[in-house]
XYZ file of C-alpha atoms in Angstrom:
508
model
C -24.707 -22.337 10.168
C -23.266 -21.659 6.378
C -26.745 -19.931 5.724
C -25.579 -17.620 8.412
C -22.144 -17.304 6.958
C -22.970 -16.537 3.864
C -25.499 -13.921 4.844
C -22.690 -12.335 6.659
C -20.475 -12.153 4.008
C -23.430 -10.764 2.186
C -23.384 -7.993 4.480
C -19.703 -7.666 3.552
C -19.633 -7.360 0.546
C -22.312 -4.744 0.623
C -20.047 -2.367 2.470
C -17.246 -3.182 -0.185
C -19.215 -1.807 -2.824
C -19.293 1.358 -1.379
C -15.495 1.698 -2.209
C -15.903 0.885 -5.529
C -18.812 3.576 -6.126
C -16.430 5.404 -4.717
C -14.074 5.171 -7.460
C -16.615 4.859 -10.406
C -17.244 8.440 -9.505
C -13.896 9.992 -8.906
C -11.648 8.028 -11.006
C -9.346 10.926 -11.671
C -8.656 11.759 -7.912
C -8.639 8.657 -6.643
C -5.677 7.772 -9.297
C -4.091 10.590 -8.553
C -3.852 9.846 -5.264
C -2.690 6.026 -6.027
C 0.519 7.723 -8.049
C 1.535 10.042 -4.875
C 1.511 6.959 -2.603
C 3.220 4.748 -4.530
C 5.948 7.597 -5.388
C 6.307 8.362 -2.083
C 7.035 4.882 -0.759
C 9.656 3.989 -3.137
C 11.360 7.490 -3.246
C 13.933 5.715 -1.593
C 15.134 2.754 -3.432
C 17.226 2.343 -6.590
C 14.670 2.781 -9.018
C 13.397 5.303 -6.884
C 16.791 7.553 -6.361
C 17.587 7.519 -10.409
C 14.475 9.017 -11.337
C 14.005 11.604 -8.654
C 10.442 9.963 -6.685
C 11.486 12.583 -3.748
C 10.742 16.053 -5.915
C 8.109 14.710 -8.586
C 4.679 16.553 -8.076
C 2.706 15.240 -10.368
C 1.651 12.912 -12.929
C 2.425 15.051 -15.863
C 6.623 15.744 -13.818
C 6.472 11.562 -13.986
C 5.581 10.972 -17.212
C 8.240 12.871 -18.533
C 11.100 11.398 -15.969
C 9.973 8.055 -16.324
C 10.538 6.101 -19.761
C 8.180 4.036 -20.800
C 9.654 0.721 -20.491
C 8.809 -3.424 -21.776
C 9.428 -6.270 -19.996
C 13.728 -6.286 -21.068
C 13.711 -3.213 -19.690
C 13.047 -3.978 -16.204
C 14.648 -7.336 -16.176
C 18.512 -6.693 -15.082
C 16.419 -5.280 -11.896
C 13.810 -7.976 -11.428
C 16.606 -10.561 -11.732
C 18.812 -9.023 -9.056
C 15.598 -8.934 -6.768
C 15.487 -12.720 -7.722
C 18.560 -13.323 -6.341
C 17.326 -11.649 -3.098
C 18.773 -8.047 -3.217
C 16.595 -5.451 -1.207
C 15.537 -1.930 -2.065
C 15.705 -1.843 -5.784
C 12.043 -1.280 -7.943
C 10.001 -1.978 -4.787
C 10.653 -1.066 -1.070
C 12.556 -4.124 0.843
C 12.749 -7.866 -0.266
C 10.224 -9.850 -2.777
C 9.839 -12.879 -2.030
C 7.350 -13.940 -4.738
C 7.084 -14.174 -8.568
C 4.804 -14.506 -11.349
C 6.047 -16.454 -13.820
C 4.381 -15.571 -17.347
C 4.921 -17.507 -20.851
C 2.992 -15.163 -22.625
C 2.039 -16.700 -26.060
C 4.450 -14.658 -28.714
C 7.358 -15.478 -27.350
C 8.980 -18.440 -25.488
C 11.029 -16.727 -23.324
C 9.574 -16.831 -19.627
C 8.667 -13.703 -17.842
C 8.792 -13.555 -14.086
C 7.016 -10.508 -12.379
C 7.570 -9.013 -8.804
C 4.353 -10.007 -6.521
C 4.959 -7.802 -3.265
C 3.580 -8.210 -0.497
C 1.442 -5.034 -1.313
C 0.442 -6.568 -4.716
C -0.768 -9.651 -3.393
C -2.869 -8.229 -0.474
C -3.909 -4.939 -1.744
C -4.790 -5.615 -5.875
C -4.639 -9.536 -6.512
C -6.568 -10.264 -3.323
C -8.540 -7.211 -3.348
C -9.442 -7.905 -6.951
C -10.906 -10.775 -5.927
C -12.732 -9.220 -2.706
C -13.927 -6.818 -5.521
C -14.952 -9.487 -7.811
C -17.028 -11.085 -5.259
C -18.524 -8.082 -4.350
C -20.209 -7.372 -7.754
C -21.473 -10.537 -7.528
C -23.163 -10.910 -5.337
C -24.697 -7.250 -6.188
C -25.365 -8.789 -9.364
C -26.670 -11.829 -7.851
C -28.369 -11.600 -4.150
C -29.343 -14.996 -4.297
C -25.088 -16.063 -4.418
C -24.621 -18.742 -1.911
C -20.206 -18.998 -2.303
C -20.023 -19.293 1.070
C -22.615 -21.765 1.982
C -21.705 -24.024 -0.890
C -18.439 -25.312 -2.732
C -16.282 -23.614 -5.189
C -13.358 -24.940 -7.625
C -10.273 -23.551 -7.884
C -8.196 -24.096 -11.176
C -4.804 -22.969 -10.081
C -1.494 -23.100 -11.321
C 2.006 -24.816 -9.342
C 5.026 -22.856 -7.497
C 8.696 -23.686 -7.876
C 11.854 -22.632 -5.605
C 14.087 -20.343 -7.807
C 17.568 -22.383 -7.633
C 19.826 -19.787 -7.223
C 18.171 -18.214 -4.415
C 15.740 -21.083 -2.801
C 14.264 -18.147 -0.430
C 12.470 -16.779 -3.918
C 9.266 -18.845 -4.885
C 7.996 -18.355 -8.925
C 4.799 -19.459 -10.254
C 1.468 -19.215 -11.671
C -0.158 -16.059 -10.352
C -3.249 -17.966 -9.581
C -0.610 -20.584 -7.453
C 0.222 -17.916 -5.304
C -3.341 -16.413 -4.827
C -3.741 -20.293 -3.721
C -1.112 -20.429 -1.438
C -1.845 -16.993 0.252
C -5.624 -17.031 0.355
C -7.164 -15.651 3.280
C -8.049 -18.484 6.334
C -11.278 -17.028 6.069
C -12.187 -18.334 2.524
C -10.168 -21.733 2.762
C -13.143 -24.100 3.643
C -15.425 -23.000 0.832
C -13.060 -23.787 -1.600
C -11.786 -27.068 -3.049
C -9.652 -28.987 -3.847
C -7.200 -29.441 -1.123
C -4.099 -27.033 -1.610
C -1.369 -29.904 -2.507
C -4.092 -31.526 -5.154
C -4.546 -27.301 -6.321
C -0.656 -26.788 -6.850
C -0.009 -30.237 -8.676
C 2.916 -29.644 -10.671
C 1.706 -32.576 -13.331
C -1.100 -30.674 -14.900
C -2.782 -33.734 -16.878
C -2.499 -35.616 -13.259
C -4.406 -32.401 -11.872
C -7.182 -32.256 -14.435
C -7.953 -36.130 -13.400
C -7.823 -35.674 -9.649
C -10.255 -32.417 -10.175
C -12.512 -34.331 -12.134
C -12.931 -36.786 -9.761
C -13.087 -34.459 -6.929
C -15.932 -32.392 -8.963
C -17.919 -36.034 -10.097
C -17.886 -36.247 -6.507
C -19.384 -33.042 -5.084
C -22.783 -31.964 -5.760
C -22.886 -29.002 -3.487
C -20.314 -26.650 -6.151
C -21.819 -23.575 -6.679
C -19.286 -21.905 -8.649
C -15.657 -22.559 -10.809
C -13.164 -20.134 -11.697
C -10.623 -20.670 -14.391
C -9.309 -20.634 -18.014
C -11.475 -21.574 -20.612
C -9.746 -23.726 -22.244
C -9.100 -25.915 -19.760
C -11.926 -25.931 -17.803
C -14.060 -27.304 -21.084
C -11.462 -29.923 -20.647
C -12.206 -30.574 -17.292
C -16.180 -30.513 -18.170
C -15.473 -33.442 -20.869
C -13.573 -35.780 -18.230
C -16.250 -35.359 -15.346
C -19.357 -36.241 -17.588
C -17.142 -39.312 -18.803
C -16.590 -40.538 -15.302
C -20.475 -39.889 -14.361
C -22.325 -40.538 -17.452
C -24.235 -37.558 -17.054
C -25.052 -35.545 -20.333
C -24.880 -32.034 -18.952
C -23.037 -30.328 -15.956
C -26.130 -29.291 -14.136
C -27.410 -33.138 -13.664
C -23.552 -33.039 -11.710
C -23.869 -29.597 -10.017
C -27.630 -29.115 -9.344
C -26.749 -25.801 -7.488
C -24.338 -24.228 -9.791
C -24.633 -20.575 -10.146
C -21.599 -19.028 -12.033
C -18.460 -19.174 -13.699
C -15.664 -17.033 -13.397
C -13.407 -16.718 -16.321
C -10.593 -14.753 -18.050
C -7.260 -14.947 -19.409
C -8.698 -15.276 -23.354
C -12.024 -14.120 -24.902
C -15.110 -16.008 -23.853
C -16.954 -15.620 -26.926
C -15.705 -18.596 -28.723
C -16.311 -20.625 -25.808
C -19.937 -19.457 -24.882
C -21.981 -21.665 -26.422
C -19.698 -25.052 -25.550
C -20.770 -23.727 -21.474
C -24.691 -23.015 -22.444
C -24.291 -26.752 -23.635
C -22.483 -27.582 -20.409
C -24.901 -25.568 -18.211
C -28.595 -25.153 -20.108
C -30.197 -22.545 -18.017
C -30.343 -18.971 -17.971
C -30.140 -18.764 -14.290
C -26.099 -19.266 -14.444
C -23.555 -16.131 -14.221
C -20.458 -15.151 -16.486
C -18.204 -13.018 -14.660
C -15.528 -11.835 -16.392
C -12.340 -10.597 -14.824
C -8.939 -9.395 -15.799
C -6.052 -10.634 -13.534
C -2.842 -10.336 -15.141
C 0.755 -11.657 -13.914
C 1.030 -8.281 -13.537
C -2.072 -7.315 -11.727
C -5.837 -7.533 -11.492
C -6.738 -4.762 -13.747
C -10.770 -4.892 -14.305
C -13.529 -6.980 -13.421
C -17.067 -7.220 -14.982
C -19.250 -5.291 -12.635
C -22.890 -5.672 -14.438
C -23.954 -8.860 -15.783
C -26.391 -7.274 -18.636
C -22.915 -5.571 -19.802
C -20.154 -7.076 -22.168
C -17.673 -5.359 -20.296
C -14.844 -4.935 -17.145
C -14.674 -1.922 -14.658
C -11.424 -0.352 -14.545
C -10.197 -1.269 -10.979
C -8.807 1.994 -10.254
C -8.157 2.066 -5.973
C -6.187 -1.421 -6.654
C -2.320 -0.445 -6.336
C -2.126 0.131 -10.362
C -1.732 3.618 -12.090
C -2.784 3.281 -15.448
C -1.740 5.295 -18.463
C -2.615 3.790 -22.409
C -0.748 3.746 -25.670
C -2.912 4.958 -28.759
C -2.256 2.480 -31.565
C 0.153 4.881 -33.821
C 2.686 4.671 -31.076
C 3.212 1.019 -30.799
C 6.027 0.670 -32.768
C 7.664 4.322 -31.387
C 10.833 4.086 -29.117
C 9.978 6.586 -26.919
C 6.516 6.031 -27.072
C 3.251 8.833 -25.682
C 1.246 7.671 -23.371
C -1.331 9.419 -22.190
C -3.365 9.852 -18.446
C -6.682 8.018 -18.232
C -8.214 11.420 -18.524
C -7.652 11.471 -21.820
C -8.840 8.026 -23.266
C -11.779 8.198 -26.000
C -14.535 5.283 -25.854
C -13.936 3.030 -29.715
C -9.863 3.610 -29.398
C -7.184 0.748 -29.445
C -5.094 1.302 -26.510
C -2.163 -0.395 -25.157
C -1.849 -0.238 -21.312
C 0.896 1.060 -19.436
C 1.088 0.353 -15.320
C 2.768 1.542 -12.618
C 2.127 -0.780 -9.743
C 2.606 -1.678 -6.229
C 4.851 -4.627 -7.492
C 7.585 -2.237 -8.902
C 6.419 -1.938 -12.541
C 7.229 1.204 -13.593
C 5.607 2.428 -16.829
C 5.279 -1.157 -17.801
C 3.582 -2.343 -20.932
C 2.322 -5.921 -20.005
C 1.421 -5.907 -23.751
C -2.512 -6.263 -23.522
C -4.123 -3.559 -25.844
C -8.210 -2.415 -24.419
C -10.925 -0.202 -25.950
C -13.176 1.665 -23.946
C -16.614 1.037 -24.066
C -17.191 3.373 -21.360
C -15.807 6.787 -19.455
C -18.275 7.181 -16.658
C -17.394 4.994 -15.260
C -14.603 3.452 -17.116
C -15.225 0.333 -18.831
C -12.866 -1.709 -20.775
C -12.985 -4.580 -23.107
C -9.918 -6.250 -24.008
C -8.969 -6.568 -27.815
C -5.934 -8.319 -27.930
C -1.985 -7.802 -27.715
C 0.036 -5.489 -29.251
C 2.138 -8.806 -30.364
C -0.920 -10.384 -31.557
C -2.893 -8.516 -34.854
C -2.815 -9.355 -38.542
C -1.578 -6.230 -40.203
C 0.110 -7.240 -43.448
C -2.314 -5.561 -45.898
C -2.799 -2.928 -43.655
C -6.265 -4.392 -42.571
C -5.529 -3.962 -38.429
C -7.285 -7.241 -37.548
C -7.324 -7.790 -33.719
C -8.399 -10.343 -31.640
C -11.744 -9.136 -30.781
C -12.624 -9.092 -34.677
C -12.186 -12.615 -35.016
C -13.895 -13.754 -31.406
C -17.129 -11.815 -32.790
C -16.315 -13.095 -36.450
C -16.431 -16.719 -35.273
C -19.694 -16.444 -32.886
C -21.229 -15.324 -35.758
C -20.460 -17.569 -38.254
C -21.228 -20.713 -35.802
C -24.620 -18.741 -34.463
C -25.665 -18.785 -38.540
C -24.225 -22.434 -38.381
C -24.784 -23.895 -35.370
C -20.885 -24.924 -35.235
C -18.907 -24.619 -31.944
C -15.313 -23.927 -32.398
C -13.103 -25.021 -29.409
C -9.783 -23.253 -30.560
C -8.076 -21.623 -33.500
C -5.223 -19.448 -34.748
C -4.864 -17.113 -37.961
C -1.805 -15.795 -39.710
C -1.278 -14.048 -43.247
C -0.973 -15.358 -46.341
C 1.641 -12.923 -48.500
C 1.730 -12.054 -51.529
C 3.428 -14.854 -54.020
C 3.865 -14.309 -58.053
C -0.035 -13.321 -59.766
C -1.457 -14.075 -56.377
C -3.044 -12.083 -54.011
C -2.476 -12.104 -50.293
C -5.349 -13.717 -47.801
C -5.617 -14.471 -43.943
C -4.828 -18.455 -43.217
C -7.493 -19.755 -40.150
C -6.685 -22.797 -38.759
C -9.847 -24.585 -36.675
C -10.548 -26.886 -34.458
C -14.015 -27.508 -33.898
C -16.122 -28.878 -31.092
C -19.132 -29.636 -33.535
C -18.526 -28.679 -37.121
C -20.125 -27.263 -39.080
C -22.420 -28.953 -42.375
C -21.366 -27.121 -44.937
C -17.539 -25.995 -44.219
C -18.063 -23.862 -47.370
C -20.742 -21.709 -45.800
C -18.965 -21.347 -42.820
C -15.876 -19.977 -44.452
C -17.589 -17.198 -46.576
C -20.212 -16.335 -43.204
C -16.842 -16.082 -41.234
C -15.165 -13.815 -43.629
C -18.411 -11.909 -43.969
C -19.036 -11.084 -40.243
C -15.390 -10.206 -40.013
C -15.684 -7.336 -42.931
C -18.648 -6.159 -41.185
C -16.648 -6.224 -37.478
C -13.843 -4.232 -39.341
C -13.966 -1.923 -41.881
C -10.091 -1.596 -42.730
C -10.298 -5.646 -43.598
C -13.859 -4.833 -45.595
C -11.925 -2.480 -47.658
C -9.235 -4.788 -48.770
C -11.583 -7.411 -49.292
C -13.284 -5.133 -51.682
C -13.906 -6.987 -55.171
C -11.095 -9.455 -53.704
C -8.761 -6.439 -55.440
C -6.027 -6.905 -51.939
C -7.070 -9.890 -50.487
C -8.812 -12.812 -51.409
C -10.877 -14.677 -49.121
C -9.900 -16.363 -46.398
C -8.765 -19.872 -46.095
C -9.832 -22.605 -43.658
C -8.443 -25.427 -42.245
C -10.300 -27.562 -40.071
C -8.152 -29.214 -37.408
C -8.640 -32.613 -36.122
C -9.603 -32.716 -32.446
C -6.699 -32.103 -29.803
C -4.336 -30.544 -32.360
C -4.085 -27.336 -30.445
C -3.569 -29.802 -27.092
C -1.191 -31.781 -28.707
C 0.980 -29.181 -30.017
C 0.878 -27.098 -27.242
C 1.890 -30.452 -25.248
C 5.300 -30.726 -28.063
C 6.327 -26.833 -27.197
C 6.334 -27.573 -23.844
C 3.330 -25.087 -23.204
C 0.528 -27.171 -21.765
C -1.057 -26.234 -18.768
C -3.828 -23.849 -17.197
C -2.038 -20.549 -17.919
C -0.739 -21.408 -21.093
C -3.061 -20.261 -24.529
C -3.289 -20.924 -28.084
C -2.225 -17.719 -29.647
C -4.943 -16.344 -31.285
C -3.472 -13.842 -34.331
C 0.697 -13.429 -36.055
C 1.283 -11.439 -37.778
C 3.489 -14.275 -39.356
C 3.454 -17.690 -39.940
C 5.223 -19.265 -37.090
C 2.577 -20.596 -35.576
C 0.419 -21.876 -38.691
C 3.470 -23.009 -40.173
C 4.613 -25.192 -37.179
C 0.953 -26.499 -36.885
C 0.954 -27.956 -40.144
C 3.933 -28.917 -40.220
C 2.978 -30.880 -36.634
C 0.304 -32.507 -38.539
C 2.220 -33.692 -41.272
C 1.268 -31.613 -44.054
C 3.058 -29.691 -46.927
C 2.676 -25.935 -46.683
């Protein structure tokens, strides 16, 4: 009977695809078309009326109307649609919202999630994501076998109990389609646990107990976590001796390189899948649709207009963005979205490069929050992922988390990048490591390679290794711990470093 199911869903899925050819080759029109229909239905409502939806013809007319805008922009309006007021960025009431932490700031973030958004781009997103793979993979079995979901928790909003905030993935959860319900575990009440240690434990036990899981979806982080408690409780030495069928993971919310070989270890066979997907609080942006690539396809038909921020206007108050027509493949780009959740020209803060333009493919490289730039060396994110899998390739380390800040200028010194490590196996020679790391990251960027010239900016950089569960532990003292929270990666201070150390008791 599943054998049938899944073949049916096979068949599915096939058809799906055909949409999404359909936007790989007509991006432009098909976006386009997205902007008139979202205009259109909100010409009516607050956000609507001020800006003139009714008479806009175009997508050149709205980018000049509309300001570009960040999160404090839109937040006297998303608070009044909190507190249950109709009509005002999105058509009627929203009952839903995404709560996100981010990682530069500790101020909360709660998103609209309309009943558009959920059905028609988180929802789809996933339809899509299932799609490629089983294009990539016509052996997938989802629906004959088990899956694990590693979702977040919901909360009433006290002020206005008939408004529900949460973990995006929570409310994925607790709206996902009847259809999909008995291929997935665990139960919903174990899946939006509010105690997220007391999760983790009843998950591993659930997945020590199941042998038919074919696939797991799910932060990093945590889900290496989850891998270390269910080989304790079955004394196995590798995840495949628990899940003899196991066929992929899905994964996103920070850069898988650092984590890739920890999961070869966990799964030691080249028959498993990496899927790669970008769903945002905000929206589900980009999937990866080929598994021989390193990138995401743009999800273009998914209720999100996209325009992007080239790097020199950041920092601008009126900042330029421009139309996806005009993106060139290498660039730094911050995204901008207009979406069928009411975001209107909304930087979520996530900055992309294109590897691709037909179609368009994306790799993310960071946040616009989160770059070393002190020296003028424009270090992202994706420098020090391919830094790091280099240096423990050349090493055979395996680093589980880490963070990086400057070190300024001080009286007859020089200034320097701090790293602070925490390391699943360490390396032999910690000396070796440090000058490989700093060596792959000159080569991965040539703005650092130039200050690091004859050490006449910047000296080299300086390591720390961590003992294991620092990161955990003071993540667990901010009050951060938990599947969507993350370790932030690059400052371009020394908050983070500085609190670290000071967490672990040592003299900066």
């Amino acid at each position: 009977m599943r054998k049938s199911i899944n073949r049916a869903f096979k068949w599915y899925y096939q058809q799906r695809y055909k949409g999404i050819r359909h936007f790989m080759e007509h991006p432009h029109q098909v976006q386009e078309s997205l902007l008139k229909q979202l205009l259109q239905f909100t010409k009516h409502t607050e956000w609507g009326r001020r800006y003139g939806y009714r008479d806009i013809q175009d997508a050149e007319q709205f980018a000049r109307r509309v300001p570009v805008n960040d999160y404090d922009g839109l937040k006297p309006y998303i608070t009044r649609m909190m507190h249950g007021e109709k009509d005002v960025l999105w058509s009627g009431q929203v009952r839903w919202y995404s709560k996100s932490s981010g990682t530069t700031s500790d101020r909360s973030k709660y998103l609209p999630v309309t009943s558009q958004n959920l059905k028609k781009c988180h929802i789809r997103g996933t339809w899509d994501t299932m799609s490629l793979f089983y294009h990539n993979r016509p052996d997938a079995r989802q629906f004959e076998c088990k899956s694990m979901i590693m979702g977040g928790s919901l909360y009433p909003f006290e002020p206005y109990p008939k408004t529900t905030y949460g973990d995006v993935s929570a409310i994925m959860i607790q709206n996902m389609p009847a259809v999909g319900r008995p291929f997935f575990t665990p139960d919903f009440k174990t899946a939006l646990l509010h105690d997220w240690e007391e999760k983790l434990e009843k998950l591993a036990r659930i997945g020590a107990q199941e042998r038919n899981m074919v696939m797991i979806g799910g932060v990093p982080t945590w889900t290496v976590v989850l891998f270390r408690r269910i080989l304790e409780l079955t004394g196995k030495s590798n995840m495949l001796e628990v899940w003899p069928e196991f066929q992929g993971y899905i994964h996103g919310g920070v850069s898988f390189t650092p984590y890739r070989k920890q999961f070869e270890a966990f799964f030691p066979s080249d028959q498993i899948s990496y899927q790669e997907i970008y769903n945002a609080s905000e929206g589900y942006f980009a999937v990866q649709d080929d598994f021989s690539r390193d990138d995401m396809l743009l999800l273009l038909n998914n209720g999100v207009y996209f325009e992007f921020l080239p790097m020199p206007e950041w920092d601008k108050p009126n900042p330029h963005a421009i139309p996806l027509s005009e993106v060139k493949p290498g660039e730094n780009y911050a995204l901008v979205i207009s979406t069928n959740a009411g975001l209107w020209r909304y930087t979520p803060g996530d900055t992309v490069t294109f590897t691709s333009t037909a179609p368009y493919r994306i790799k993310i490289t960071g946040r616009t929050k989160q770059f070393v730039n002190a020296f003028g060396e424009e270090v992202m994110v994706e420098n020090t992922d391919k830094a790091l899998a280099v240096a423990c390739q050349q090493t055979g380390a395996i680093v589980s988390e880490y963070t990086v800040a400057p070190v300024y200028f001080e009286e007859g010194q020089k200034g320097g990048h701090e790293w602070l490590v925490e390391f699943e196996r360490e390396p032999s020679d910690e000396e070796r490591f440090t000058a490989l790391l700093d060596q792959a990251l000159q080569a991965n960027n040539s703005d650092y390679e130039a200050k690091r010239s004859k050490s006449l900016a910047l000296k080299r950089l300086r390591l720390h290794a961590l003992p294991s569960g620092t990161f955990h532990n003071w993540m667990r003292s901010r009050g951060k711990f938990g599947g969507q929270h993350k370790v932030p990666r690059l400052a371009n201070h020394r908050q983070y470093v500085d609190e670290i150390l000071h967490f672990l008791g040592n003299k900066v």
